[in-house]
CSV table of C-alpha atoms in Angstrom, one decimal:
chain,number,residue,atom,x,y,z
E,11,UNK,CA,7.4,4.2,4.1
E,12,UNK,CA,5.2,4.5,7.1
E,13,UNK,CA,1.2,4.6,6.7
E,14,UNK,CA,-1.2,5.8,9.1
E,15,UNK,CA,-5.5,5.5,9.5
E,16,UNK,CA,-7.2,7.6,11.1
E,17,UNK,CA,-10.8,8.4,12.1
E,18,UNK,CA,-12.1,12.1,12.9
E,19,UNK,CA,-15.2,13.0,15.2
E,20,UNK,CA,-16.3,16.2,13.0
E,21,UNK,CA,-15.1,18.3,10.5
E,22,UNK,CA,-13.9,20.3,14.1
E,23,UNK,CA,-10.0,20.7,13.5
E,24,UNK,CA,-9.6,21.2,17.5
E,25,UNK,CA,-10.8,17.6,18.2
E,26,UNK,CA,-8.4,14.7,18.1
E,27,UNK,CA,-8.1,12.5,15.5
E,28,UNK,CA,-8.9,8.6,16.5
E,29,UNK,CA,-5.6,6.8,15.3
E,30,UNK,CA,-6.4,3.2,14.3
E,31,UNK,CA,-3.3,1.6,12.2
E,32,UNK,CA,0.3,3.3,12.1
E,33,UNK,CA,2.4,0.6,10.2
E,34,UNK,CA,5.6,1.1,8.1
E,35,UNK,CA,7.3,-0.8,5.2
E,36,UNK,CA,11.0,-1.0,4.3
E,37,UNK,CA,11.1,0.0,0.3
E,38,UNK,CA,13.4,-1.9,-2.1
E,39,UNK,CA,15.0,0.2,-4.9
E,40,UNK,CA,12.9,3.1,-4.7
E,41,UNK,CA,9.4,1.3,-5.7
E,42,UNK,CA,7.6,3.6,-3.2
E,43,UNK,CA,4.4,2.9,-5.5
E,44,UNK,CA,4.8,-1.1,-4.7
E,45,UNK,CA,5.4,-0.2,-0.9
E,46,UNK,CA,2.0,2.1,-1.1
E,47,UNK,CA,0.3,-1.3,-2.6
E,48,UNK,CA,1.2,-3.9,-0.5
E,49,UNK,CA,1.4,-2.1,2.9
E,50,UNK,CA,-2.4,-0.8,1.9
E,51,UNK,CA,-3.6,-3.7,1.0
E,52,UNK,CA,-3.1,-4.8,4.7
E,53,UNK,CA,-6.0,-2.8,5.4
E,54,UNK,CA,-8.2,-2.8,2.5
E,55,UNK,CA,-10.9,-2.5,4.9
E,56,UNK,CA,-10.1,1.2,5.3
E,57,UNK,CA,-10.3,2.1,1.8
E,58,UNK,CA,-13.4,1.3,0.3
E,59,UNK,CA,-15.0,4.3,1.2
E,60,UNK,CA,-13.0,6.4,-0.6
E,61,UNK,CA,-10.9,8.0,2.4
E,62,UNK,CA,-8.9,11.4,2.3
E,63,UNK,CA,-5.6,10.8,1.9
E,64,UNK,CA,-2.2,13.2,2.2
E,65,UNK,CA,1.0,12.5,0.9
E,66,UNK,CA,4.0,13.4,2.7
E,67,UNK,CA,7.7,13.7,1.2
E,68,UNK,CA,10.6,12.8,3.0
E,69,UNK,CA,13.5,15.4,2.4
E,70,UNK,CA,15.1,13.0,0.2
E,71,UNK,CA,12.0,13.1,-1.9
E,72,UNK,CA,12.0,16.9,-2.1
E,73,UNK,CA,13.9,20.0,-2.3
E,74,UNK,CA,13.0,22.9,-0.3
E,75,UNK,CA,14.3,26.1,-1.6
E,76,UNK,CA,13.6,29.9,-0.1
E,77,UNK,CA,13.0,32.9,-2.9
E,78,UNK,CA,11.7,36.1,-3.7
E,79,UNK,CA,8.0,36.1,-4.3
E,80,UNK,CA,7.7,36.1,-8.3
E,81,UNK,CA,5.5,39.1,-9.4
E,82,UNK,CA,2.7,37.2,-10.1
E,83,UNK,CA,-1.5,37.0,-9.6
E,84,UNK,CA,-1.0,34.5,-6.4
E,85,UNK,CA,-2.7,31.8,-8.8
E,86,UNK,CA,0.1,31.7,-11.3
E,87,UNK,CA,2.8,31.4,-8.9
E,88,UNK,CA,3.0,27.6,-8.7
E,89,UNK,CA,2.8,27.0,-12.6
E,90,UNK,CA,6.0,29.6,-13.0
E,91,UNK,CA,7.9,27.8,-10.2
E,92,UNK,CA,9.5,25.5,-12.4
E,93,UNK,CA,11.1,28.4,-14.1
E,94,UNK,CA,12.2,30.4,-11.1
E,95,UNK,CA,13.4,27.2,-9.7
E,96,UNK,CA,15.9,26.0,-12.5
E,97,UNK,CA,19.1,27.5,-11.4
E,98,UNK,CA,18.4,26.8,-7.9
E,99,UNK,CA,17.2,22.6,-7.7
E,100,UNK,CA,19.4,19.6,-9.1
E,101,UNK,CA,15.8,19.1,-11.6
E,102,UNK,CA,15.4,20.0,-15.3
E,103,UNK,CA,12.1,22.1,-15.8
E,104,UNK,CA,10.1,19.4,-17.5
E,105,UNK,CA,10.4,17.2,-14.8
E,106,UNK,CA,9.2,19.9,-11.9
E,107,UNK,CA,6.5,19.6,-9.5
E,108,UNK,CA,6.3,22.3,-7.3
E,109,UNK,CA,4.5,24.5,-5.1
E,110,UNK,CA,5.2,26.9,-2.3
E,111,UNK,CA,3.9,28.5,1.6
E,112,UNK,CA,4.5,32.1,2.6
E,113,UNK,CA,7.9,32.6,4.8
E,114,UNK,CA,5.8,32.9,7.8
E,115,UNK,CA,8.6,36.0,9.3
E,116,UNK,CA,10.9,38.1,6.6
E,117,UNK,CA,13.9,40.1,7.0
E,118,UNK,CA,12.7,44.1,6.3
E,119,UNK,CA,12.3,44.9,2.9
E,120,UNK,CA,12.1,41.0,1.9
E,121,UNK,CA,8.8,39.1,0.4
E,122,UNK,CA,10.0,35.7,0.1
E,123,UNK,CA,8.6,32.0,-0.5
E,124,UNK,CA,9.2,28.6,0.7
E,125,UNK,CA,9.0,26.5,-2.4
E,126,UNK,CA,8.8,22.8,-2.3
E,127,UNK,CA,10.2,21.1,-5.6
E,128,UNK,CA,9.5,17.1,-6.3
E,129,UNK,CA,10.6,14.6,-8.8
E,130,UNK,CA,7.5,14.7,-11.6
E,131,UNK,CA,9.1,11.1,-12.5
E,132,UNK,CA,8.8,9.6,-8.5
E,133,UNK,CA,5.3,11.6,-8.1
E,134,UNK,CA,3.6,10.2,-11.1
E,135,UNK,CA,3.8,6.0,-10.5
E,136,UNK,CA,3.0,7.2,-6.7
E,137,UNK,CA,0.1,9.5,-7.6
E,138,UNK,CA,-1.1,6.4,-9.5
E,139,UNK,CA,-1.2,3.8,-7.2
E,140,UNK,CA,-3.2,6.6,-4.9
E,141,UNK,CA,-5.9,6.8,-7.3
E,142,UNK,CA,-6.3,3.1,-7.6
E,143,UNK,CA,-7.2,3.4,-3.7
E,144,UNK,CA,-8.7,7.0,-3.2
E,145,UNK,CA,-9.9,9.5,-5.8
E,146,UNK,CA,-10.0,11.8,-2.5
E,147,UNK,CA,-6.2,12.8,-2.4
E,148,UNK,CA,-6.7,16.2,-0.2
E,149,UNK,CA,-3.0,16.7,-0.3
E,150,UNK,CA,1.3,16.4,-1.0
E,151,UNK,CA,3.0,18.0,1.4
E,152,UNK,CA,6.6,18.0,2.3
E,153,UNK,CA,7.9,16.4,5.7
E,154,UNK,CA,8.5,20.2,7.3
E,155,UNK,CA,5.1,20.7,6.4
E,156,UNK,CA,3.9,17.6,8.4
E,157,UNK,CA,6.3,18.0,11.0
E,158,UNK,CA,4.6,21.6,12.1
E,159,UNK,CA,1.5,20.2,13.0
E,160,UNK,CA,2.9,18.5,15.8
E,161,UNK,CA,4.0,21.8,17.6
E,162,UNK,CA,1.2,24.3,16.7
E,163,UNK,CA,0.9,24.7,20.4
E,164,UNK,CA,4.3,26.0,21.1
E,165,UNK,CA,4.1,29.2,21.8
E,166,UNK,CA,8.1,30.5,23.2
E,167,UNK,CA,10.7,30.3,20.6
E,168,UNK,CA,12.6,26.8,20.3
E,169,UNK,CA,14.6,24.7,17.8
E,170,UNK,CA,13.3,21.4,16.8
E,171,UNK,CA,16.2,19.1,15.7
E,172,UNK,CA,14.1,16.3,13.7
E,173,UNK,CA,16.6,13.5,12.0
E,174,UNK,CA,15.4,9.6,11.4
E,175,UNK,CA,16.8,6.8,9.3
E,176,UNK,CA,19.3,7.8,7.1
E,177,UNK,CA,16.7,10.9,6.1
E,178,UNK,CA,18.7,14.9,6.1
E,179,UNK,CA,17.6,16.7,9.5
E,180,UNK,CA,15.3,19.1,9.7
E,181,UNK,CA,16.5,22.1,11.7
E,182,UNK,CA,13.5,24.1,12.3
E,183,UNK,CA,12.5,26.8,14.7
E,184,UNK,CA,9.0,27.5,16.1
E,185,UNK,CA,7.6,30.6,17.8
E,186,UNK,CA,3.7,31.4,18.7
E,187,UNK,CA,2.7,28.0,16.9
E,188,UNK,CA,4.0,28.5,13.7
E,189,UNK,CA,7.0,27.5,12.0
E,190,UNK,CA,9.5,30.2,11.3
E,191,UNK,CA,13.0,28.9,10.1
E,192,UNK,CA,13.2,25.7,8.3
E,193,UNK,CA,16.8,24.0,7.2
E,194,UNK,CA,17.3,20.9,5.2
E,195,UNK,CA,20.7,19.7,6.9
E,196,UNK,CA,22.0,16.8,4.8
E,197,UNK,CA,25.2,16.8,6.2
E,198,UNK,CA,23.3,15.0,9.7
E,199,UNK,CA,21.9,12.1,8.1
E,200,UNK,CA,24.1,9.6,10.0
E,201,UNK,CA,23.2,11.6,13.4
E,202,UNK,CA,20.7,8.9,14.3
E,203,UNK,CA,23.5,6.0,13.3
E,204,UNK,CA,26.1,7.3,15.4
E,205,UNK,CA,27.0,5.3,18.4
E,206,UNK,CA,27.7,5.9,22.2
E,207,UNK,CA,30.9,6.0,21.7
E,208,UNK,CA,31.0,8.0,18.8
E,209,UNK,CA,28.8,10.5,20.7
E,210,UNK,CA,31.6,9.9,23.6
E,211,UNK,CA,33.8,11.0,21.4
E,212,UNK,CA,32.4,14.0,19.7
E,213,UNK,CA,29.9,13.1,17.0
E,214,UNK,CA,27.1,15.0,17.7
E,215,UNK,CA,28.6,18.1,18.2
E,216,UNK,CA,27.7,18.5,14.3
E,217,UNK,CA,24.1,19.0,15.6
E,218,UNK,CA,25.1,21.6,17.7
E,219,UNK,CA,26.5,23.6,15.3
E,220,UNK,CA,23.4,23.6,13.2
E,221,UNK,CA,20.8,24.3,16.4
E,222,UNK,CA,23.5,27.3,17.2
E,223,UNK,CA,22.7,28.7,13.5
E,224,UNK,CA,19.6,27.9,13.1
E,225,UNK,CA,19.2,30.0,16.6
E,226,UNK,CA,21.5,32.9,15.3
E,227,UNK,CA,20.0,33.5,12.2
E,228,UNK,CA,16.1,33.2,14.1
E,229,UNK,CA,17.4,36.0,16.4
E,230,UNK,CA,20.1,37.9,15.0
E,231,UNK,CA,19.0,38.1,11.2
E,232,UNK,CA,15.3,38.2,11.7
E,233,UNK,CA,15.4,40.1,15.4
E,234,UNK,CA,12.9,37.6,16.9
E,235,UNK,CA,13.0,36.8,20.9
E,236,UNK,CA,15.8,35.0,22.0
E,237,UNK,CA,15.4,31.0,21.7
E,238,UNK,CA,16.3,29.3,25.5
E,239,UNK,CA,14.9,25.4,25.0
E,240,UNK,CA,15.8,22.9,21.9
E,241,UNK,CA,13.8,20.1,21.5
E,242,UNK,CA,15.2,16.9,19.9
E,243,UNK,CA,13.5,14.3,17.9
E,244,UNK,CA,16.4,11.8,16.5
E,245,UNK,CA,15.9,8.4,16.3
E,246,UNK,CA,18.7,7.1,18.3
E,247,UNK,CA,18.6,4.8,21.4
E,248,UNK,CA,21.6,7.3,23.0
E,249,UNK,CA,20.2,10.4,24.2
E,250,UNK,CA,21.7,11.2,27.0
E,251,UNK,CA,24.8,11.7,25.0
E,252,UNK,CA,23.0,13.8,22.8
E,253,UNK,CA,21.6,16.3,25.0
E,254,UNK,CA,24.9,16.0,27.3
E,255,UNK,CA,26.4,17.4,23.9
E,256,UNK,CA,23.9,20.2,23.2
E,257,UNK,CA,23.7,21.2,26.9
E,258,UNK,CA,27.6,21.2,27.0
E,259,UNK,CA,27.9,23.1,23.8
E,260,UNK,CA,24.8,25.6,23.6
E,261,UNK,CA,24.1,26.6,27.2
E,262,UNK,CA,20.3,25.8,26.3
E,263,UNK,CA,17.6,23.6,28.3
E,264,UNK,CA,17.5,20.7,25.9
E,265,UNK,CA,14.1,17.8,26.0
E,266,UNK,CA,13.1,15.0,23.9
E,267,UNK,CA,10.1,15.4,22.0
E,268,UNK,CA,6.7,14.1,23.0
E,269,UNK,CA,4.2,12.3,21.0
E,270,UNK,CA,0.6,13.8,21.1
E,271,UNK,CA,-1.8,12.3,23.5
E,272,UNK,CA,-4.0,10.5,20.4
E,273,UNK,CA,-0.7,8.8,19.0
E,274,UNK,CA,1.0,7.6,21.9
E,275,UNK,CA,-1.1,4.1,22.1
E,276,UNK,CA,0.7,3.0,18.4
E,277,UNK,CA,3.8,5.1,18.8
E,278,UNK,CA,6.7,3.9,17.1
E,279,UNK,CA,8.9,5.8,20.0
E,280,UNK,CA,11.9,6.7,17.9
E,281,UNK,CA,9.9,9.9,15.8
E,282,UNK,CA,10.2,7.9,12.6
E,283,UNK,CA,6.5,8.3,12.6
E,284,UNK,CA,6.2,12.2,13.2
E,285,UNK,CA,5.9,12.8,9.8
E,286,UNK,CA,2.8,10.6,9.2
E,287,UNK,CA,1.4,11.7,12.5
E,288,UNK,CA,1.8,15.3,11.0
E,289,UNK,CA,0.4,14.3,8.2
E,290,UNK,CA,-2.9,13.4,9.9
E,291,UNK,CA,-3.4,15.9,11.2
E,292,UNK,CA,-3.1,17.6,8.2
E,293,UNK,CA,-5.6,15.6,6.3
E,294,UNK,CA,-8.0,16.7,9.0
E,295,UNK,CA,-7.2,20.6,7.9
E,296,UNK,CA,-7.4,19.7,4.6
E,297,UNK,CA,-10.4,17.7,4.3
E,298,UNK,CA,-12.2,20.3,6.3
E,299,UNK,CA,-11.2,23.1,4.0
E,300,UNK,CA,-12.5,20.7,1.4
E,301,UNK,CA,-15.9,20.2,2.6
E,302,UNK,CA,-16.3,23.7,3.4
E,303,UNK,CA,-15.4,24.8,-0.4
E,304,UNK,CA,-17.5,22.4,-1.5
């Protein structure tokens, strides 16, 4: 579980946020609610003024499934999910939380949603121990969620490849700043274990394959621009086989990812820290769109 503090000029969403603690925990047996405890209470000087705070999922918190808009008033949409949803998530209905964001590009014809479905049962002892800290929760969000913020400037089409830990891979592709394909690979969770000589040998070519039809389906199914560049973000200390694999196999410029100007003084360096990064700068959005509600 990884935690980060952060300080903001203004309510100015085009200003940098002022990182000040980026810190992560290893959680035993799933007690993500004891992690949030103890790795908070580190800095219990930061939350006695009741701070915004966002959640983010990883993908093995979440399930992220694509369908067809419900025909619905758009308020009502996220209280029916759990009924849409129960042929298509591993969760009874009683036990959904869910909520959704508009496919940002649709095939012709098509008026689909992104919906993100969570464990009420995880959610609930976490959402607690949240409370105890802030009543000012702006947000849960789901790691692709998070993971967007960090590339709102691109503007040509690429693939992101985004795998850490032992966490599925996010496959995603960007275009104009927005994010316009997302895939939950959970066949590459060992992509950032693999060693050189299991790259030598052949072990990433896996992540080809999913960059090739994540590309295909950005510009054959949806008719977008053709993608030229992938950008990777896997925690491994071997990337030179990695993009020796991709350029080999794809034909495409391949880079590393870089960490944002504000983050880059508390890095962790092997993206295990995007998501939180991601997530503050969410909480910025958010706590703007709060204040201006209000």
């Amino acid at each position: 579980m990884s935690l980060a503090i952060a300080e903001y000029a203004d309510d100015d969403t085009s200003h940098a946020p002022a990182l000040i603690v980026s810190d992560h925990l290893e959680v035993a047996d799933g007690n993500w609610a004891l992690a949030i405890k103890t790795l908070t209470a580190k800095y219990a000087r930061y939350t006695k003024t009741n701070p915004a705070v966002v959640l983010v999922l990883g993908p093995s918190l979440y399930q992220s499934v694509q369908l067809e808009r419900p025909n619905l008033p758009a308020e009502e949409i996220s209280q029916a999910l759990r009924f849409n949803l129960r042929d298509l998530v591993t969760l009874p209905p009683a036990d959904i939380i869910a909520d959704y964001y508009d496919a940002p590009v649709q095939l012709a014809g098509q008026d689909k949603i992104n919906a993100i479905v969570a464990d009420k049962k995880i959610l609930e002892p976490v959402l607690t121990e949240l409370h105890s800290i802030s009543e000012n929760i702006v947000g849960i969000v789901s790691e692709e969620q998070a993971i967007a913020q960090l590339f709102s400037e691109q503007q040509d089409p690429i693939v992101i490849a985004y795998q850490h830990d032992l966490e599925p891979a996010l496959l995603q592709v960007y275009q104009q700043g927005k994010l316009q394909v997302n895939r939950v690979v959970r066949s590459l969770e060992q992509l950032s274990q693999l060693s050189a000589d299991e790259i030598q040998l052949g072990g990433a070519a896996p992540l080809s394959v999913e960059v090739q039809r994540s590309a295909d389906y950005f510009e054959r199914q949806l008719r977008q621009r053709p993608i030229r560049e992938v950008v990777v973000a896997v925690g491994t200390k071997h990337r030179q086989g990695i993009t020796q694999q991709l350029d080999e196999d794809l034909g495409l410029t391949s880079r590393w990812a870089e960490y944002p100007m504000w983050a880059q003084e508390l890095a962790a360096g092997d993206f295990s820290d995007f998501p939180v990064l991601g997530g503050v700068l969410l909480a910025q959005v958010l706590r703007a769109s709060k204040a201006e509600v209000a």
